[in-house]
Amino acid sequence: MKLESYQQIKDDRLTHRGYDYERIAQEYQTPLYIFDEPSFIERVKGYRDQFQSEVFETEILYASKALLTKEIARLVARLDIGQDVVSAGEIYAGQAGGIDAKRMYFHGNNKTDQELLYAIKNGVGTIVLDNQSEAHRLNHLIQQSNEGHIQKVLLRVNPGIEASTHEYILTATNDSKFGENIHDSEIFMVISEIAALSHLNLVGFHSHIGSQIFEADSFLKASESLIDFAQKVMEQTALKITELNFGGGFGVYYTEEDQPFDVIDYLPRFVKQIEKAIQEAKLPIEKVAIEPGRSLVNASGSTLYRVGDLKQTLSGKHYLFVDGGMTDNIRPALYQAKYEAALVNKITDSAKASYTIAGKACESGDKIIESIMLPEATPGDLLLVNGTGAYNFTMASNYNYIPRPAMIHVTEETIKLTVKRDTLDDLVRNQL
Ligand SMILES: Cc1ncc(COP(=O)(O)O)c(C=O)c1O
């Protein structure tokens, strides 16, 4: 397993900033989400400081679907970046951690009336319309509830860019459920209609081409395509476009198969390319935003499991069972995501056997890793899976009435519990 900068080997055991994983497991139990705060803070500051322009205002919007807790929201607020939200729940959790609603961008392809009203009531700064029908619905809702209000909106458009990533996290193909397609013959009419709605102030466009994208070129193509489209809109309609939002999707390392580019290094070049394209297109752009999620949090998160039973099948497969699984990490079952792992108490032992790491849920597909070489494992070992910061906690479930794990943050000075483990009572709390 590739170690992170905060993981060191001490006396033949893996530690997190000097904390022995066995001590962590004894104090907080397993399975456990572990989040390294300093590496997250450093990454956010790197993105924020490198995504700067003298031509337009820039903003990093943290895509909080990747990982959102009150403590993460507190960090986001403190680090002075905005938040990409997709539900009333994410607005609520963001505000609970102190994020200013004005800095929220509310996305989603089927926001309910209640959610839209909730966003307006709470002062969400920007609503990113998914489609024409939503625009009319939002305008009508404001008319009925808050006559004086004019809501700043962007329209999500789909540039039809095919980036190489898993089908489920690809969002901008012509068949995607997200956004209005820029190649639709009626698109300019649709935009003119939205721009004419009296309670909406349409200032620009958003596009997000997918997740876990490894070619910097795909972002460049998508930005050029959006800028080119914005220029056409200005020629064909009366709309003045002042804001563009290029979404997130920067790829991260999970296994040796992944070769992500250095985003912090790339951002200044990306800004220069956007500046040039905007100047050539003579667009009056005042603000440009990006929405990274996974690339900000993933490498700061890991999951610690206790090894339970081991089993060899008739055909010779070696199963290593852990005390969590698809309920805390659905990604392998959902889209064949791959991970690396290590036995932290045997970190210097040489790998001897190939194991299939499986969880405890009643599903054959409940596997974290299909095949990994590890030192000989015994019940009671501790297995650490790295790169679980994004889309693990937020996609967790209580399938089989398995309590969701706790989360701790490790800082330079201390460890703090940020999410309590579900109790059995929590599992039936809402049941009458
Ligand atoms: C609109 C939008 N913005 C940002 C993101 C964040 O993507 P990632 O976590 O890959 O950076 C997503 C992910 O689905 C998205 O749909």
Coordinates of C-alpha atoms and ligand atoms in Angstrom, one line a residue:
M1 CA 0.0 0.0 0.0
K2 CA 1.3 3.5 -0.9
L3 CA 1.7 5.3 2.4
E4 CA 0.6 8.8 2.9
S5 CA 2.9 11.5 4.3
Y6 CA 1.1 11.2 7.7
Q7 CA 1.8 7.5 8.0
Q8 CA 5.1 6.2 9.3
I9 CA 6.5 2.8 10.3
K10 CA 7.7 2.6 13.9
D11 CA 9.0 -0.6 15.5
D12 CA 7.6 -2.6 12.6
R13 CA 4.1 -1.1 13.0
L14 CA 2.3 1.5 10.9
T15 CA 1.3 4.7 12.8
H16 CA -0.7 7.8 11.9
R17 CA 1.3 10.9 13.0
G18 CA 2.9 8.7 15.6
Y19 CA -0.3 7.2 16.9
D20 CA -0.3 3.4 16.9
Y21 CA -3.3 2.1 15.0
E22 CA -3.8 -0.6 17.7
R23 CA -4.2 2.1 20.4
I24 CA -6.6 4.0 18.1
A25 CA -8.7 0.8 17.5
Q26 CA -8.8 0.1 21.2
E27 CA -10.0 3.6 22.1
Y28 CA -12.4 4.2 19.2
Q29 CA -13.3 0.6 18.1
T30 CA -13.5 -0.7 14.5
P31 CA -14.5 -0.2 11.8
L32 CA -13.4 3.4 12.0
Y33 CA -13.1 6.3 9.6
I34 CA -9.9 8.1 10.2
F35 CA -9.4 11.6 8.7
D36 CA -6.1 13.4 8.6
E37 CA -6.9 17.1 9.1
P38 CA -3.5 18.7 8.3
S39 CA -3.1 17.1 4.9
F40 CA -6.7 18.2 4.0
I41 CA -6.0 21.8 5.2
E42 CA -2.8 21.9 3.2
R43 CA -4.5 20.7 0.0
V44 CA -7.4 23.2 0.3
K45 CA -4.9 26.0 0.8
G46 CA -2.9 24.8 -2.2
Y47 CA -6.0 24.8 -4.4
R48 CA -7.2 28.2 -3.1
D49 CA -3.8 29.8 -3.5
Q50 CA -3.1 28.5 -7.0
F51 CA -6.6 29.1 -8.4
Q52 CA -6.2 32.9 -8.7
S53 CA -6.6 35.3 -11.5
E54 CA -6.1 39.0 -12.1
V55 CA -8.8 39.0 -14.7
F56 CA -11.7 37.6 -12.8
E57 CA -12.7 36.6 -9.3
T58 CA -12.1 32.9 -8.6
E59 CA -13.7 30.5 -6.1
I60 CA -13.1 27.0 -4.9
L61 CA -16.4 25.3 -4.0
Y62 CA -15.9 22.2 -2.0
A63 CA -18.2 19.4 -3.5
S64 CA -19.5 18.3 -0.1
K65 CA -21.1 15.1 -1.4
A66 CA -17.6 13.6 -1.2
L67 CA -17.5 14.0 2.6
L68 CA -19.6 16.2 4.8
T69 CA -19.8 16.2 8.6
K70 CA -20.3 19.2 10.9
E71 CA -16.5 19.2 11.6
I72 CA -15.7 19.1 7.9
A73 CA -18.1 22.0 7.4
R74 CA -16.3 23.9 10.2
L75 CA -13.0 23.4 8.4
V76 CA -14.5 24.5 5.1
A77 CA -15.9 27.6 6.7
R78 CA -12.5 28.4 8.4
L79 CA -10.6 27.8 5.1
D80 CA -12.7 30.4 3.4
I81 CA -14.0 28.4 0.4
G82 CA -17.6 27.9 -0.8
Q83 CA -19.7 24.7 -0.8
D84 CA -21.4 22.7 -3.6
V85 CA -24.6 21.2 -2.1
V86 CA -27.1 18.9 -3.7
S87 CA -29.9 18.7 -1.1
A88 CA -31.5 20.5 1.8
G89 CA -29.6 18.1 4.0
E90 CA -26.3 19.3 2.7
I91 CA -27.4 22.9 3.1
Y92 CA -28.4 22.1 6.7
A93 CA -25.1 20.3 7.5
G94 CA -23.0 23.0 5.9
Q95 CA -24.8 25.7 7.9
A96 CA -24.6 23.6 11.1
G97 CA -20.8 23.8 10.6
G98 CA -20.9 27.6 10.0
I99 CA -20.7 27.7 6.2
D100 CA -22.3 30.9 4.9
A101 CA -25.3 30.0 2.7
K102 CA -24.4 32.8 0.4
R103 CA -21.3 30.8 -0.6
M104 CA -23.4 27.7 -1.4
Y105 CA -24.1 26.5 -5.0
F106 CA -27.2 24.3 -5.0
H107 CA -27.0 21.6 -7.7
G108 CA -29.2 18.6 -8.5
N109 CA -31.4 17.3 -11.3
N110 CA -34.6 17.0 -9.3
K111 CA -34.6 19.5 -6.4
T112 CA -38.0 19.3 -4.8
D113 CA -40.2 22.3 -4.2
Q114 CA -39.5 22.0 -0.5
E115 CA -35.8 22.0 -1.1
L116 CA -35.9 25.0 -3.4
L117 CA -38.0 26.9 -0.8
Y118 CA -35.6 25.8 1.9
A119 CA -32.6 27.1 -0.1
I120 CA -34.3 30.5 -0.7
K121 CA -35.4 30.8 2.9
N122 CA -31.8 30.1 4.1
G123 CA -30.2 32.5 1.6
V124 CA -28.4 30.1 -0.6
G125 CA -26.3 32.3 -2.9
T126 CA -26.6 30.4 -6.2
I127 CA -29.0 27.8 -7.5
V128 CA -27.6 25.8 -10.4
L129 CA -30.6 25.0 -12.6
D130 CA -30.6 21.6 -14.1
N131 CA -33.2 22.2 -16.8
Q132 CA -35.9 24.5 -18.2
S133 CA -38.7 22.9 -16.3
E134 CA -36.9 23.5 -13.0
A135 CA -36.3 27.2 -14.0
H136 CA -40.1 27.7 -14.4
R137 CA -40.9 25.8 -11.2
L138 CA -38.4 27.9 -9.2
N139 CA -39.6 31.2 -10.7
H140 CA -43.2 30.2 -9.8
L141 CA -42.2 29.2 -6.3
I142 CA -40.5 32.6 -5.6
Q143 CA -43.5 34.4 -7.1
Q144 CA -45.8 32.7 -4.7
S145 CA -43.7 32.9 -1.6
N146 CA -41.4 35.8 -1.7
E147 CA -42.4 38.3 -4.4
G148 CA -39.4 40.6 -3.8
H149 CA -36.8 38.0 -4.2
I150 CA -34.5 37.6 -7.2
Q151 CA -32.5 34.5 -7.2
K152 CA -29.0 34.3 -8.8
V153 CA -28.9 31.2 -10.9
L154 CA -26.5 29.3 -13.3
L155 CA -27.7 26.8 -15.8
R156 CA -26.0 23.4 -15.9
V157 CA -25.2 22.6 -19.5
N158 CA -23.9 19.4 -20.9
P159 CA -21.0 19.8 -23.3
G160 CA -21.2 16.2 -24.6
I161 CA -17.6 15.6 -23.6
E162 CA -16.6 11.9 -23.2
A163 CA -13.9 11.6 -20.6
S164 CA -12.5 8.2 -19.7
T165 CA -13.9 7.1 -16.4
H166 CA -16.5 4.7 -15.1
E167 CA -20.0 5.0 -16.7
Y168 CA -21.7 5.8 -13.4
I169 CA -19.5 8.8 -12.7
L170 CA -19.4 10.1 -16.2
T171 CA -21.9 13.0 -16.3
A172 CA -21.6 14.8 -19.6
T173 CA -22.4 12.4 -22.4
N174 CA -25.3 13.1 -24.7
D175 CA -27.5 10.7 -22.7
S176 CA -26.5 12.1 -19.3
K177 CA -29.4 12.9 -16.9
F178 CA -27.7 16.1 -16.0
G179 CA -28.1 19.6 -17.6
E180 CA -29.3 20.9 -20.9
N181 CA -27.3 19.8 -23.9
I182 CA -25.4 22.6 -25.7
H183 CA -25.9 20.8 -29.0
D184 CA -29.7 20.8 -28.7
S185 CA -31.1 22.9 -31.6
E186 CA -33.5 24.7 -29.1
I187 CA -30.8 25.5 -26.5
F188 CA -30.7 29.3 -27.3
M189 CA -34.5 29.6 -27.1
V190 CA -34.4 27.7 -23.8
I191 CA -31.8 30.1 -22.4
S192 CA -33.7 33.2 -23.6
E193 CA -36.8 31.9 -21.9
I194 CA -35.0 31.3 -18.6
A195 CA -33.3 34.7 -18.8
A196 CA -36.7 36.3 -19.2
L197 CA -38.1 34.9 -16.0
S198 CA -38.6 37.8 -13.6
H199 CA -37.5 36.2 -10.4
L200 CA -34.3 34.6 -11.7
N201 CA -31.0 36.3 -12.5
L202 CA -29.2 34.0 -14.9
V203 CA -25.6 34.9 -14.8
G204 CA -23.8 32.0 -16.5
F205 CA -23.3 28.3 -16.9
H206 CA -22.0 25.3 -15.1
S207 CA -20.6 22.1 -16.5
H208 CA -19.1 19.0 -14.8
I209 CA -17.8 16.3 -17.1
G210 CA -17.4 13.5 -14.7
S211 CA -15.3 12.2 -11.8
Q212 CA -12.0 10.5 -11.4
I213 CA -10.6 12.0 -14.6
F214 CA -6.9 11.7 -15.3
E215 CA -6.3 13.7 -18.4
A216 CA -5.8 17.4 -17.7
D217 CA -6.7 17.9 -21.3
S218 CA -10.3 16.9 -20.7
F219 CA -10.7 19.9 -18.4
L220 CA -9.1 22.1 -20.9
K221 CA -11.5 20.8 -23.7
A222 CA -14.5 21.2 -21.4
S223 CA -13.6 24.7 -20.5
E224 CA -13.0 25.7 -24.1
S225 CA -16.3 24.2 -25.1
L226 CA -18.1 26.1 -22.4
I227 CA -16.5 29.4 -23.2
D228 CA -17.2 28.9 -26.9
F229 CA -20.8 28.1 -26.0
A230 CA -21.1 31.2 -23.8
Q231 CA -19.8 33.3 -26.7
K232 CA -22.5 31.9 -29.0
V233 CA -25.1 32.5 -26.3
M234 CA -24.1 36.2 -26.1
E235 CA -24.3 36.5 -29.9
Q236 CA -27.7 34.8 -30.2
T237 CA -29.5 36.1 -27.1
A238 CA -29.6 39.3 -25.0
L239 CA -28.0 37.5 -22.0
K240 CA -24.8 38.9 -20.5
I241 CA -22.7 36.1 -19.1
T242 CA -20.5 37.0 -16.2
E243 CA -19.9 33.6 -14.4
L244 CA -18.7 30.2 -15.4
N245 CA -18.3 27.1 -13.2
F246 CA -16.3 24.2 -14.5
G247 CA -17.3 21.6 -11.9
G248 CA -14.9 19.1 -10.3
G249 CA -13.7 15.6 -11.2
F250 CA -9.9 15.7 -10.7
G251 CA -8.7 12.1 -10.5
V252 CA -7.0 10.6 -7.4
Y253 CA -4.7 7.7 -6.6
Y254 CA -6.4 4.5 -5.3
T255 CA -4.1 1.9 -6.7
E256 CA -1.0 1.7 -9.0
E257 CA -3.4 1.7 -12.0
D258 CA -4.2 5.3 -11.3
Q259 CA -1.9 8.1 -12.4
P260 CA -3.4 11.4 -11.3
F261 CA -1.8 14.7 -12.4
D262 CA -0.8 17.2 -9.7
V263 CA -3.8 19.5 -9.5
I264 CA -2.1 22.2 -7.5
D265 CA 0.6 22.3 -10.1
Y266 CA -1.9 22.4 -12.9
L267 CA -4.3 25.1 -11.6
P268 CA -2.2 28.2 -12.5
R269 CA -1.9 26.8 -16.1
F270 CA -5.6 26.1 -16.2
V271 CA -6.4 29.7 -15.1
K272 CA -4.1 31.1 -17.8
Q273 CA -5.8 29.0 -20.4
I274 CA -9.3 30.1 -19.2
E275 CA -8.1 33.8 -19.2
K276 CA -6.8 33.5 -22.7
A277 CA -10.0 31.8 -24.0
I278 CA -12.2 34.3 -22.3
Q279 CA -10.2 37.3 -23.7
E280 CA -10.3 35.8 -27.2
A281 CA -14.1 35.3 -26.9
K282 CA -14.4 38.8 -25.5
L283 CA -16.6 37.6 -22.7
P284 CA -17.4 39.9 -19.7
I285 CA -16.6 37.1 -17.2
E286 CA -16.4 38.4 -13.6
K287 CA -16.2 35.0 -11.8
V288 CA -14.9 31.5 -12.4
A289 CA -15.4 28.6 -10.0
I290 CA -14.3 25.0 -9.8
E291 CA -15.9 22.3 -7.5
P292 CA -13.4 19.6 -6.4
G293 CA -14.6 17.0 -4.0
R294 CA -12.8 13.7 -4.1
S295 CA -9.4 15.3 -4.9
L296 CA -9.6 17.4 -1.7
V297 CA -10.5 14.7 0.8
N298 CA -9.8 11.3 -0.5
A299 CA -6.1 10.9 0.4
S300 CA -6.8 12.3 3.9
G301 CA -9.2 9.4 4.7
S302 CA -8.6 5.8 5.6
T303 CA -10.7 3.0 7.2
L304 CA -9.5 0.8 9.9
Y305 CA -11.0 -2.7 10.3
R306 CA -10.4 -5.6 12.6
V307 CA -9.7 -8.9 10.8
G308 CA -12.2 -11.6 11.8
D309 CA -12.5 -15.1 10.4
L310 CA -10.4 -16.4 7.5
K311 CA -11.7 -19.0 5.1
Q312 CA -10.4 -20.9 2.1
T313 CA -13.0 -22.0 -0.5
L314 CA -13.0 -25.3 -2.3
S315 CA -11.5 -23.7 -5.3
G316 CA -8.7 -22.2 -3.2
K317 CA -9.8 -18.6 -2.7
H318 CA -8.6 -17.1 0.6
Y319 CA -11.2 -14.9 2.2
L320 CA -10.2 -12.4 4.8
F321 CA -13.3 -11.1 6.6
V322 CA -13.4 -7.6 8.1
D323 CA -15.9 -6.1 10.6
G324 CA -17.2 -3.6 8.1
G325 CA -17.6 -3.7 4.3
M326 CA -20.1 -2.5 1.8
T327 CA -22.1 -0.7 4.5
D328 CA -19.1 1.7 5.1
N329 CA -17.6 1.5 1.6
I330 CA -20.1 0.8 -1.2
R331 CA -17.8 1.8 -4.0
P332 CA -16.3 -1.6 -4.9
A333 CA -19.8 -3.1 -5.1
L334 CA -21.3 -0.1 -6.9
Y335 CA -18.7 0.6 -9.5
Q336 CA -15.8 -1.9 -9.1
A337 CA -13.7 0.6 -7.4
K338 CA -10.2 -0.7 -6.3
Y339 CA -8.3 -0.1 -3.1
E340 CA -5.0 -0.8 -1.5
A341 CA -4.7 -2.1 2.1
A342 CA -2.2 -3.2 4.7
L343 CA -2.0 -5.2 7.9
V344 CA -0.8 -2.4 10.1
N345 CA 0.6 -4.7 12.8
K346 CA 2.6 -6.7 10.2
I347 CA 3.6 -3.8 8.0
T348 CA 7.2 -5.0 7.6
D349 CA 6.4 -8.7 7.0
S350 CA 6.6 -9.9 3.5
A351 CA 3.5 -10.6 1.5
K352 CA 2.8 -14.3 1.4
A353 CA -0.8 -14.9 0.2
S354 CA -3.4 -13.5 -2.0
Y355 CA -6.6 -12.5 -0.1
T356 CA -10.1 -11.4 -1.0
I357 CA -11.1 -8.8 1.5
A358 CA -14.8 -9.3 2.2
G359 CA -17.3 -7.6 4.5
K360 CA -19.9 -9.0 6.9
A361 CA -23.0 -8.0 5.0
C362 CA -25.3 -10.6 3.4
E363 CA -24.3 -10.0 -0.2
S364 CA -21.8 -11.9 -2.2
G365 CA -20.7 -8.6 -3.8
D366 CA -19.7 -7.3 -0.4
K367 CA -16.0 -7.1 -1.0
I368 CA -13.6 -4.3 -0.5
I369 CA -10.7 -5.8 -2.5
E370 CA -11.0 -8.7 -4.9
S371 CA -7.4 -9.8 -4.6
I372 CA -4.5 -8.4 -2.7
M373 CA -1.1 -9.9 -1.6
L374 CA -0.6 -9.6 2.2
P375 CA 1.5 -11.1 4.9
E376 CA -0.1 -14.2 6.5
A377 CA -3.2 -12.9 8.3
T378 CA -4.7 -14.0 11.6
P379 CA -7.9 -13.1 13.4
G380 CA -7.3 -9.9 15.4
D381 CA -5.0 -8.3 12.9
L382 CA -5.8 -4.7 11.9
L383 CA -6.4 -4.0 8.2
L384 CA -6.1 -0.4 7.0
V385 CA -7.6 0.7 3.7
N386 CA -6.3 4.0 2.4
G387 CA -8.0 6.5 0.1
T388 CA -11.4 6.2 1.7
G389 CA -11.9 10.0 2.4
A390 CA -14.4 10.5 -0.5
Y391 CA -17.7 8.9 -1.1
N392 CA -17.4 6.4 1.7
F393 CA -18.9 8.0 4.8
T394 CA -21.5 9.9 2.7
M395 CA -22.6 6.7 0.8
A396 CA -22.7 4.5 4.0
S397 CA -25.8 2.6 4.8
N398 CA -27.3 0.6 7.6
Y399 CA -27.9 -2.5 5.4
N400 CA -28.4 -5.5 7.6
Y401 CA -28.9 -3.0 10.5
I402 CA -25.2 -2.7 10.7
P403 CA -24.3 0.5 12.7
R404 CA -22.2 3.0 10.7
P405 CA -18.7 3.6 11.9
A406 CA -17.5 6.5 14.0
M407 CA -15.1 9.0 12.5
I408 CA -12.0 10.6 14.1
H409 CA -9.9 13.5 13.0
V410 CA -6.2 13.3 13.6
T411 CA -4.5 16.7 13.9
E412 CA -0.9 17.8 14.6
E413 CA -1.6 17.7 18.3
T414 CA -4.5 15.4 19.0
I415 CA -7.2 13.0 18.0
K416 CA -10.8 14.0 18.2
L417 CA -14.0 12.1 17.7
T418 CA -16.1 13.9 15.1
V419 CA -18.9 11.4 14.4
K420 CA -20.2 8.9 16.9
R421 CA -20.7 5.3 16.0
D422 CA -24.4 4.4 15.4
T423 CA -25.9 2.7 18.4
L424 CA -28.5 0.0 18.0
D425 CA -31.0 2.5 19.2
D426 CA -30.1 4.8 16.4
L427 CA -31.0 2.1 13.9
V428 CA -34.7 2.2 15.0
R429 CA -34.8 5.8 16.1
N430 CA -37.3 6.9 13.4
Q431 CA -39.5 3.9 13.6
L432 CA -42.9 4.1 15.1
Ligands
LIG1 C1 -21.8 19.0 -10.2 C2 -20.7 18.4 -9.5 N1 -19.7 19.1 -9.1 C3 -18.6 18.5 -8.5 C4 -18.5 17.2 -8.3 C5 -17.3 16.6 -7.5 O1 -16.6 15.7 -8.3 P1 -15.3 15.1 -7.7 O2 -15.6 14.6 -6.3 O3 -14.9 14.0 -8.6 O4 -14.3 16.2 -7.7 C6 -19.6 16.4 -8.7 C7 -19.5 14.9 -8.5 O5 -20.3 14.1 -8.8 C8 -20.7 17.0 -9.4 O6 -21.7 16.3 -9.8

